JSON list of C-alpha atoms in Angstrom, two decimals:
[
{"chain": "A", "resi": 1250, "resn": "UNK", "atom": "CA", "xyz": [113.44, 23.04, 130.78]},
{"chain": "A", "resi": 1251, "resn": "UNK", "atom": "CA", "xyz": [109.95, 21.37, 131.02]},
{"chain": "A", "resi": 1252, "resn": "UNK", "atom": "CA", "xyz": [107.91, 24.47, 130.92]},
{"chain": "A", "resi": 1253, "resn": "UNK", "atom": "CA", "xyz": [106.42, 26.19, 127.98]},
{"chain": "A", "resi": 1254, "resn": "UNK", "atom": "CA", "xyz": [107.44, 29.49, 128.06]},
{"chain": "A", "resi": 1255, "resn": "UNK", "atom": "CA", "xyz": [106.12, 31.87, 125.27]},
{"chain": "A", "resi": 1256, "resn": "UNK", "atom": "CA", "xyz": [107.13, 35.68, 126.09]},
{"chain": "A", "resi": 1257, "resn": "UNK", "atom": "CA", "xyz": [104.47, 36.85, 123.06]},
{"chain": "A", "resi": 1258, "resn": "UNK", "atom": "CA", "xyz": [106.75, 39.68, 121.63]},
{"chain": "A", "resi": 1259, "resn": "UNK", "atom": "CA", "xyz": [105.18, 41.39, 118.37]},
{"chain": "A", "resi": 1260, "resn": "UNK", "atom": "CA", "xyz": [105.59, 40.27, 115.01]},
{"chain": "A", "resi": 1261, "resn": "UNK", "atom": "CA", "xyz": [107.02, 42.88, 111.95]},
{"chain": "A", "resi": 1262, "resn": "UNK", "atom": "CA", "xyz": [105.91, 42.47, 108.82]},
{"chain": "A", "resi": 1263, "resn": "UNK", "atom": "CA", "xyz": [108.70, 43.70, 107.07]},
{"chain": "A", "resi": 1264, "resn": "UNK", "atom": "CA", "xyz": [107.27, 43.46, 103.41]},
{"chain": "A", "resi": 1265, "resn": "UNK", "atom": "CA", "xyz": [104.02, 45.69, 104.49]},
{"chain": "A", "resi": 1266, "resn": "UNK", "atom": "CA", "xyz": [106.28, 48.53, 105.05]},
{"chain": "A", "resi": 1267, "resn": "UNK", "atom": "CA", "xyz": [108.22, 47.54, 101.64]},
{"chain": "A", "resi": 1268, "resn": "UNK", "atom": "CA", "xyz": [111.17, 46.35, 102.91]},
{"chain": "A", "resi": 1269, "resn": "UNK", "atom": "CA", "xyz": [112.35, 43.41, 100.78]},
{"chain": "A", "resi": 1270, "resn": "UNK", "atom": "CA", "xyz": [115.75, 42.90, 103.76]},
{"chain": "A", "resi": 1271, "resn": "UNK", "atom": "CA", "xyz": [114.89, 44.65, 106.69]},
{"chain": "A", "resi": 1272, "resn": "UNK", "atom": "CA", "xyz": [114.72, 41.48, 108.70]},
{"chain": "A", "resi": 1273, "resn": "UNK", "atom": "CA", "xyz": [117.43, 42.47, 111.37]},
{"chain": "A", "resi": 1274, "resn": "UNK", "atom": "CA", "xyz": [115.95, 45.62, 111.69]},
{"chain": "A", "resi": 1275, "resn": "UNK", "atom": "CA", "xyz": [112.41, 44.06, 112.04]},
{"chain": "A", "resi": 1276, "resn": "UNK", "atom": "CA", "xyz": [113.13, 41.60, 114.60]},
{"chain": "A", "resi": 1277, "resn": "UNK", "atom": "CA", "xyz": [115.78, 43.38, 116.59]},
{"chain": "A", "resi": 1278, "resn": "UNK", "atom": "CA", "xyz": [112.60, 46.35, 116.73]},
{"chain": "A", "resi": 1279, "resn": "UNK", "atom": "CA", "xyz": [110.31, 43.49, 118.16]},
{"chain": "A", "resi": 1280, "resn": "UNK", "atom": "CA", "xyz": [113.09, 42.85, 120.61]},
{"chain": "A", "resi": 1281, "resn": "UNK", "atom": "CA", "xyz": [113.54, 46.06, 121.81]},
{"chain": "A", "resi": 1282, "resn": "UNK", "atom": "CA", "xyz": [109.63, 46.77, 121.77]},
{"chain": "A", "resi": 1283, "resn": "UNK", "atom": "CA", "xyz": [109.18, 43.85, 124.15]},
{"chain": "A", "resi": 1284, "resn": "UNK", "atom": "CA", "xyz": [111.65, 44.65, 126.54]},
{"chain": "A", "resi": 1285, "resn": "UNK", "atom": "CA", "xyz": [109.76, 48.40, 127.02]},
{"chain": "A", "resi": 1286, "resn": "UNK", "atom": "CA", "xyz": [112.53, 49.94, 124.53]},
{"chain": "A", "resi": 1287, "resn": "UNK", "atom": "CA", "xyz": [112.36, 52.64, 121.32]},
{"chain": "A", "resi": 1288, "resn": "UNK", "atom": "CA", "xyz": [108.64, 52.13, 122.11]},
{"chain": "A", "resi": 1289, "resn": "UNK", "atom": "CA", "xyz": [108.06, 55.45, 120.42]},
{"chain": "A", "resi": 1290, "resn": "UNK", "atom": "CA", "xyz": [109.71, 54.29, 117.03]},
{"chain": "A", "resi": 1291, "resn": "UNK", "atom": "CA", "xyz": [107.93, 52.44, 114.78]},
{"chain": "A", "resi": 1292, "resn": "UNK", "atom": "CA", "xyz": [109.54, 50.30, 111.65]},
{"chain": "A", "resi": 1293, "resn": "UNK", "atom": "CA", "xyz": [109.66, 52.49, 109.10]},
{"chain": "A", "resi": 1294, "resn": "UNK", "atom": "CA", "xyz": [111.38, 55.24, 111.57]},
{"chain": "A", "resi": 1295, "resn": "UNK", "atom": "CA", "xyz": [113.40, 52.74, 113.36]},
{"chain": "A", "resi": 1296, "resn": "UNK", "atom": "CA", "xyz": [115.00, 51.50, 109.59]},
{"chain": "A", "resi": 1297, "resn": "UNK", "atom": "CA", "xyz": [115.71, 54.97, 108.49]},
{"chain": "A", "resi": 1298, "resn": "UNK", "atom": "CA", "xyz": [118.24, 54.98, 111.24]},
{"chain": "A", "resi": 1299, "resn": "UNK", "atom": "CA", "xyz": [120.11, 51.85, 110.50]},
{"chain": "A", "resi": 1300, "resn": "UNK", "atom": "CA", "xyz": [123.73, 52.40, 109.80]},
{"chain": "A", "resi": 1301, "resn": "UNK", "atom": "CA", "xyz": [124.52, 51.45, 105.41]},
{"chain": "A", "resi": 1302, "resn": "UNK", "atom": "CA", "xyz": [127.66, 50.41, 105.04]},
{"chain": "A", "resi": 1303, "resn": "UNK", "atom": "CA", "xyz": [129.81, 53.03, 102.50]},
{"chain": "A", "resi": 1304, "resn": "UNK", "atom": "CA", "xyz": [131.39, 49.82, 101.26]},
{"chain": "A", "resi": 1305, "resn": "UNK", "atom": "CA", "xyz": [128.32, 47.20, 101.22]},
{"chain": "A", "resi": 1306, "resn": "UNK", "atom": "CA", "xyz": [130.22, 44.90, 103.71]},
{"chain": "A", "resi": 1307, "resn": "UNK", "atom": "CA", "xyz": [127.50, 43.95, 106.63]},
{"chain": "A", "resi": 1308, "resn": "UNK", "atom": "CA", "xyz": [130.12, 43.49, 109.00]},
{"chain": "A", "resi": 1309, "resn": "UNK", "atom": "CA", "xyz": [130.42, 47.18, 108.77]},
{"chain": "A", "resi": 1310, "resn": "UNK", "atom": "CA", "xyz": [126.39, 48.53, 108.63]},
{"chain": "A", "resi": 1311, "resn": "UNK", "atom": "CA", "xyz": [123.41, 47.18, 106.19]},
{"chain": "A", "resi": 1312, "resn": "UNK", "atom": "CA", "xyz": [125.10, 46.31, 102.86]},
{"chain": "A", "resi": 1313, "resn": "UNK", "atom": "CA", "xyz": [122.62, 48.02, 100.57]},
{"chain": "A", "resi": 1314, "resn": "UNK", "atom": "CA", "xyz": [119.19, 49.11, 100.84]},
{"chain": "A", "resi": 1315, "resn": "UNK", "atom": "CA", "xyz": [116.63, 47.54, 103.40]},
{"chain": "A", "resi": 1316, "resn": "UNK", "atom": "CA", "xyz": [114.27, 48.47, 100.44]},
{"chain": "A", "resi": 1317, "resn": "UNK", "atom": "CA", "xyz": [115.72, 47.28, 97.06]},
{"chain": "A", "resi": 1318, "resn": "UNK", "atom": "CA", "xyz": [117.46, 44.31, 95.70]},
{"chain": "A", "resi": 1319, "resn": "UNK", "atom": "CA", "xyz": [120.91, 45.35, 93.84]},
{"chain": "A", "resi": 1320, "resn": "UNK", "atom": "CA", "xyz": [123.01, 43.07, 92.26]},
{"chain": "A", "resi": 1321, "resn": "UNK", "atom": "CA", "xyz": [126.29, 42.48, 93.51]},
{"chain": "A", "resi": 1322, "resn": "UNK", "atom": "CA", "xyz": [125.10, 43.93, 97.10]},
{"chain": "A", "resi": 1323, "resn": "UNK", "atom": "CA", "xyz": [124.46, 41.67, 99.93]},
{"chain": "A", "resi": 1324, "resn": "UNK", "atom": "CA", "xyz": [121.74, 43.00, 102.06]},
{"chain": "A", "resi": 1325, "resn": "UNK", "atom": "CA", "xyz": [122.11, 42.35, 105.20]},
{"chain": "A", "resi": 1326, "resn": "UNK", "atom": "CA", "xyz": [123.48, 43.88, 108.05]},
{"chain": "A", "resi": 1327, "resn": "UNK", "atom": "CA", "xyz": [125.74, 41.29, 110.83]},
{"chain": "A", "resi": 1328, "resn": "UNK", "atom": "CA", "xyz": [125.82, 41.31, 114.66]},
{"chain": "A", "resi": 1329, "resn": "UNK", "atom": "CA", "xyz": [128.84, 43.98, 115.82]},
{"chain": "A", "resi": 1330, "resn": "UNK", "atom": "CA", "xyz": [127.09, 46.79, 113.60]},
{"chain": "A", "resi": 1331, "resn": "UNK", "atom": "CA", "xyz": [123.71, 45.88, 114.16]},
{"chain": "A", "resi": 1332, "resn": "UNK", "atom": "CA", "xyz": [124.91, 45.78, 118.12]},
{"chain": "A", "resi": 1333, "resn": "UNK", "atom": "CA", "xyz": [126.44, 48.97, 117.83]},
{"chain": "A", "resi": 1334, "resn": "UNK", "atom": "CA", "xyz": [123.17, 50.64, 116.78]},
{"chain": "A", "resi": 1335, "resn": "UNK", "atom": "CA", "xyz": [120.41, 48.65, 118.51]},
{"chain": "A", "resi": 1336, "resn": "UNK", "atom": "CA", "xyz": [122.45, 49.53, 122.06]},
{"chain": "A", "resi": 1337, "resn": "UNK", "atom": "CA", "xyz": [121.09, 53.03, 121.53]},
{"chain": "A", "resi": 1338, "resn": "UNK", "atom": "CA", "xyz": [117.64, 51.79, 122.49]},
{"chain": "A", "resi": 1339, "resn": "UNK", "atom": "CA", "xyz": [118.43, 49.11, 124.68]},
{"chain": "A", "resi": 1340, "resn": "UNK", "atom": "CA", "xyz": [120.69, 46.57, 126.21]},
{"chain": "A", "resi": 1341, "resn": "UNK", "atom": "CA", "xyz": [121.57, 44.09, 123.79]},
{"chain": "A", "resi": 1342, "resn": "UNK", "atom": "CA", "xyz": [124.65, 40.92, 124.31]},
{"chain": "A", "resi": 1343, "resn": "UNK", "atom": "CA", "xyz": [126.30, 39.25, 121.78]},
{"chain": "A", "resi": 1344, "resn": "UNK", "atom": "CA", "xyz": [125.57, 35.28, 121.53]},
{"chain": "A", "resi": 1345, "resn": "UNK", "atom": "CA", "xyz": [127.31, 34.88, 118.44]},
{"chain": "A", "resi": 1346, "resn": "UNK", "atom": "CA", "xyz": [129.84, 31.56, 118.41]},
{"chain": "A", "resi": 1347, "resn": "UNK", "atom": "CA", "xyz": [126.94, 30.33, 121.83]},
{"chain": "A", "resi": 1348, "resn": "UNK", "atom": "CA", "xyz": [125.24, 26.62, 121.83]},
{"chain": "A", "resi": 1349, "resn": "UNK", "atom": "CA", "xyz": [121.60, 26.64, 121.07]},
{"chain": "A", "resi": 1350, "resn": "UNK", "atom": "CA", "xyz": [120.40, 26.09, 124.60]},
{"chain": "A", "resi": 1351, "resn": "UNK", "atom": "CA", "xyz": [122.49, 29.17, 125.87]},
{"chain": "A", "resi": 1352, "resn": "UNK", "atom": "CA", "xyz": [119.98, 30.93, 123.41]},
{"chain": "A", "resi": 1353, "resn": "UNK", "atom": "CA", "xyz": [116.96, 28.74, 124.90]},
{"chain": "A", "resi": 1354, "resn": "UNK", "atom": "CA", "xyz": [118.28, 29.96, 128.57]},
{"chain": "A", "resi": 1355, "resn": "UNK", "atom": "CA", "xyz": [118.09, 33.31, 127.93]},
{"chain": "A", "resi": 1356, "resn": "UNK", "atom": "CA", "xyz": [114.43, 32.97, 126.50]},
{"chain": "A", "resi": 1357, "resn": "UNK", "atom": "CA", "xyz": [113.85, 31.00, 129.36]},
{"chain": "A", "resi": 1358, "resn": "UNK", "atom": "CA", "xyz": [115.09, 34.74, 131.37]},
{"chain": "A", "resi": 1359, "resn": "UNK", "atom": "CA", "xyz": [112.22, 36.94, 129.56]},
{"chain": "A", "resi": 1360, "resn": "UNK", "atom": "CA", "xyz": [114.95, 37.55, 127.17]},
{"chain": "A", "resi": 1361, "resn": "UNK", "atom": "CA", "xyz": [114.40, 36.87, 122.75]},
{"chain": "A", "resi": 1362, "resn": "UNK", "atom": "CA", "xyz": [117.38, 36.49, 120.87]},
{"chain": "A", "resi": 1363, "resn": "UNK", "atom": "CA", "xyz": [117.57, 38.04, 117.31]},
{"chain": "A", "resi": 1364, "resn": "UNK", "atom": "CA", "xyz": [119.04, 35.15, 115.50]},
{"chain": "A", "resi": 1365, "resn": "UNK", "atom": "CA", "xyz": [120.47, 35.17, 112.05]},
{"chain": "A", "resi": 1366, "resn": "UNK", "atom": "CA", "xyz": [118.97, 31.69, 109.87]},
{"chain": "A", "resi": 1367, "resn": "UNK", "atom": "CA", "xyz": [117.39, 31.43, 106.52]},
{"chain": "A", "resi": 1368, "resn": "UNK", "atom": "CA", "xyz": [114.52, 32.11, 105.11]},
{"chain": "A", "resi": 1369, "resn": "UNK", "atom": "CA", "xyz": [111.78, 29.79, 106.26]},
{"chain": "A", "resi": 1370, "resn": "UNK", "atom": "CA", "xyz": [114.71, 27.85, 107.28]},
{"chain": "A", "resi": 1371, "resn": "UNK", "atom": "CA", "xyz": [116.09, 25.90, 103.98]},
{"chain": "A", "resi": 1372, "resn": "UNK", "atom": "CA", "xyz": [119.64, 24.84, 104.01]},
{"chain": "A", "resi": 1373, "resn": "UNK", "atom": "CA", "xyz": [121.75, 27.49, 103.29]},
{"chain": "A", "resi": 1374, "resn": "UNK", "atom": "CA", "xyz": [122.20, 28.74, 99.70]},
{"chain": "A", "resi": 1375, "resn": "UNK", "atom": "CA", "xyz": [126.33, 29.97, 100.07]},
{"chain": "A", "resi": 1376, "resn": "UNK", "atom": "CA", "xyz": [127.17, 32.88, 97.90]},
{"chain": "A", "resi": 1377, "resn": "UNK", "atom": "CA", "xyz": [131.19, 34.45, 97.82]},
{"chain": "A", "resi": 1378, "resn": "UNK", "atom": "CA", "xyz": [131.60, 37.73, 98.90]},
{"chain": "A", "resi": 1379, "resn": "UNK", "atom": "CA", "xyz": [135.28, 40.19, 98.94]},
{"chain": "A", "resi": 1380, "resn": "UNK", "atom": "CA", "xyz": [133.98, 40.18, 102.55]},
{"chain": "A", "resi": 1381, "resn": "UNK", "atom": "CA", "xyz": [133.61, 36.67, 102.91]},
{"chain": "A", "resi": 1382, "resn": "UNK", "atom": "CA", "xyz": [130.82, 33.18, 102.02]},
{"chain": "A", "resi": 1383, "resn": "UNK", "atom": "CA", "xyz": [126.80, 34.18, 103.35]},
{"chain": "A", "resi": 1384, "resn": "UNK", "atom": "CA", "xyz": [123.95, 32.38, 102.54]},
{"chain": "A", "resi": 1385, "resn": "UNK", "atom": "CA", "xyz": [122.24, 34.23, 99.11]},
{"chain": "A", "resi": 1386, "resn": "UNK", "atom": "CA", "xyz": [118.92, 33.32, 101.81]},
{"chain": "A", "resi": 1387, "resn": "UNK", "atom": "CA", "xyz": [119.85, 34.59, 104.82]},
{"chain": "A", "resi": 1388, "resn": "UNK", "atom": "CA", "xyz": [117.32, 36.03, 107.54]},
{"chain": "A", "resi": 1389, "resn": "UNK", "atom": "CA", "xyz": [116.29, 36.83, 110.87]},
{"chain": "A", "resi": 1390, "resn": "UNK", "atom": "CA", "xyz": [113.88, 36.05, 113.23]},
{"chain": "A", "resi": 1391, "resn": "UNK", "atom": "CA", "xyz": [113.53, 36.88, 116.66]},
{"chain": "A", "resi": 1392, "resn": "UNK", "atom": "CA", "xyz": [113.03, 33.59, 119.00]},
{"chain": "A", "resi": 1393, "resn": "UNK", "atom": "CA", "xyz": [111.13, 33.86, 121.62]},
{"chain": "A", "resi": 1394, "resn": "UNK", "atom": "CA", "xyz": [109.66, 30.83, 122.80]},
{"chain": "A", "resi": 1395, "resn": "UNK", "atom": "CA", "xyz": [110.29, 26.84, 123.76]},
{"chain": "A", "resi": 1396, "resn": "UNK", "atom": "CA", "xyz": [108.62, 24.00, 124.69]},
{"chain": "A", "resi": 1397, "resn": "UNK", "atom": "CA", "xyz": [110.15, 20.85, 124.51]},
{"chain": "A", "resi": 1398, "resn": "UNK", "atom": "CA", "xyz": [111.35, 20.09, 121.49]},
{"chain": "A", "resi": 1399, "resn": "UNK", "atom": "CA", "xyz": [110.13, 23.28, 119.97]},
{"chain": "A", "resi": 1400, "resn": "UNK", "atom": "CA", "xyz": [111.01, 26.85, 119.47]},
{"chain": "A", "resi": 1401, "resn": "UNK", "atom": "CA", "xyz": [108.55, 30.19, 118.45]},
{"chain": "A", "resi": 1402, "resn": "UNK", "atom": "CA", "xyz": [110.17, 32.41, 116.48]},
{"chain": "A", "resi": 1403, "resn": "UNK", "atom": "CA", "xyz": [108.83, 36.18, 115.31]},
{"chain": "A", "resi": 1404, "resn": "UNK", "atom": "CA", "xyz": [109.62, 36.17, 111.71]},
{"chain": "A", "resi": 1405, "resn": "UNK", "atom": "CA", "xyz": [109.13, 39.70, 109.45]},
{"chain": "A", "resi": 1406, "resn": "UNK", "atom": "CA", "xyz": [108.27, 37.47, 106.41]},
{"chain": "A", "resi": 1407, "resn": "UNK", "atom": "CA", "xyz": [105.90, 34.68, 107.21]},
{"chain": "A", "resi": 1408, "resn": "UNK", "atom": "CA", "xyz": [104.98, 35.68, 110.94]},
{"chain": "A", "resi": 1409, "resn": "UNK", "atom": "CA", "xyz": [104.31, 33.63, 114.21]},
{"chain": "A", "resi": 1410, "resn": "UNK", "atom": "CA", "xyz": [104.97, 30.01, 114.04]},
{"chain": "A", "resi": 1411, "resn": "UNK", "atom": "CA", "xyz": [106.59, 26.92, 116.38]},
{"chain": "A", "resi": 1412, "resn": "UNK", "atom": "CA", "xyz": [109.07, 24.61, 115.04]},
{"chain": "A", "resi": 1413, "resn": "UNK", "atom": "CA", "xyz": [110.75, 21.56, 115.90]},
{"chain": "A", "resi": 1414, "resn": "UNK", "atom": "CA", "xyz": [114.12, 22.26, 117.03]},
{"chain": "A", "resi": 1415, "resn": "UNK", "atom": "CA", "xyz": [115.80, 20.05, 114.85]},
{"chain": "A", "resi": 1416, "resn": "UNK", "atom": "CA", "xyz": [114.85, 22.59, 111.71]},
{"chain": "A", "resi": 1417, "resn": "UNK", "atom": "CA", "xyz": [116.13, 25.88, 114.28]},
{"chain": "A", "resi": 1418, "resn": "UNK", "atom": "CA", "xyz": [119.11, 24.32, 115.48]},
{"chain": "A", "resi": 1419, "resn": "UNK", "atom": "CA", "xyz": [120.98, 23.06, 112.41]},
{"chain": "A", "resi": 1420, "resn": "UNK", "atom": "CA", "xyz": [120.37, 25.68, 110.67]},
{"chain": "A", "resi": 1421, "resn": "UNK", "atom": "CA", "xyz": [121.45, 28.32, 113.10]},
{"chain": "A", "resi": 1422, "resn": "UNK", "atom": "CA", "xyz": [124.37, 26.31, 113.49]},
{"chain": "A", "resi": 1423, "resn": "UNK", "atom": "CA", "xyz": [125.54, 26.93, 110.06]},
{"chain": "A", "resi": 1424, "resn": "UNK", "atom": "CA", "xyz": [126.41, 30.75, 111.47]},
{"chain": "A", "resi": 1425, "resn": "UNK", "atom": "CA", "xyz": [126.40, 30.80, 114.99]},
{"chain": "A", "resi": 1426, "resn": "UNK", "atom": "CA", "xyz": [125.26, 34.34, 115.33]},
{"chain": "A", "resi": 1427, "resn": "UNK", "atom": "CA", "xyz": [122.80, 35.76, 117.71]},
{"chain": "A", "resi": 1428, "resn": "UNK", "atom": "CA", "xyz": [122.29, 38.80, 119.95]},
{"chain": "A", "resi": 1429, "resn": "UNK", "atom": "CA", "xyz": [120.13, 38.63, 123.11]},
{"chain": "A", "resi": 1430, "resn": "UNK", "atom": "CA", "xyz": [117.82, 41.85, 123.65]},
{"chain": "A", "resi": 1431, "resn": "UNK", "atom": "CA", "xyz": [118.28, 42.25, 127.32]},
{"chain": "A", "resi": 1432, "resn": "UNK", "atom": "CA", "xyz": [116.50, 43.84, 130.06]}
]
């Protein structure tokens, strides 16, 4: 893949609408809003609607609140929940478990992938859980661009950027989980 390809989706600034962890929510919205989806929802709409979790586990909905940090909570909400709601608006496929350049192909497709990393992409920080070890700085971004030996990424904290793909990849690696936002 020699071409640049950019597909320009919006950017979410999650912490102007006061969410300290909506990061899922913000980039799967940016997804969705690019592929012509919930284009009548905007952020703060879109994350009243996001499944909690009755038992904080984000395997099961968002572990928390999107707009407070409480201690002992881990909020964040994981791929089949966050799949379960986003296919509401749109068509969504799970990537979780894929190789990097399965994620770059379907970029390459007019597709972004939501992709779960940390925050501005620092080695993961691995906290214990009943439900299981997560990085204490986990986030989201939505990818959606290449070129070369770069990726773009949409991220709800600190916006529009390229990167090498030796920062993305390793640390997306750590997890393995993604979710394509599909036409």
């Amino acid at each position: 893949m020699s071409a640049k390809i950019l597909l320009g989706a919006e950017n979410i600034r999650q912490l102007a609408w006061g969410a300290v962890n909506g990061c899922e929510a913000a980039s799967l919205l940016e997804g969705l809003h690019y592929q012509g989806r919930a284009l009548d929802l905007n952020y703060g709409q879109f994350l009243l609607q996001m499944p909690i979790s009755p038992d904080s586990n984000p395997y099961h909905g968002f572990g928390g609140s999107p707009f407070t940090n409480r201690p002992g909570k881990f909020e964040a909400i994981f791929t089949r929940p966050l799949m379960w709601w986003g296919n509401r608006y749109g068509n969504l496929q799970e990537l979780s478990g894929a190789d990097p350049q399965w994620l770059y192909d379907f970029v390459a497709k007019g597709e972004p992938v939501l992709t779960f990393v940390t925050v501005r992409f620092e080695q993961p920080e691995w906290d214990s859980y009943p439900f299981g070890q997560v990085p204490a700085n986990n986030h989201a971004v939505l990818l959606d661009g290449i070129d070369g030996d770069q990726v773009h990424v949409s991220d709800p904290i600190d916006g529009q950027y390229w990167l090498p793909k030796t920062k993305f990849e390793p640390i997306y690696l750590s997890r393995k989980m993604a979710i394509a936002i599909t036409k």
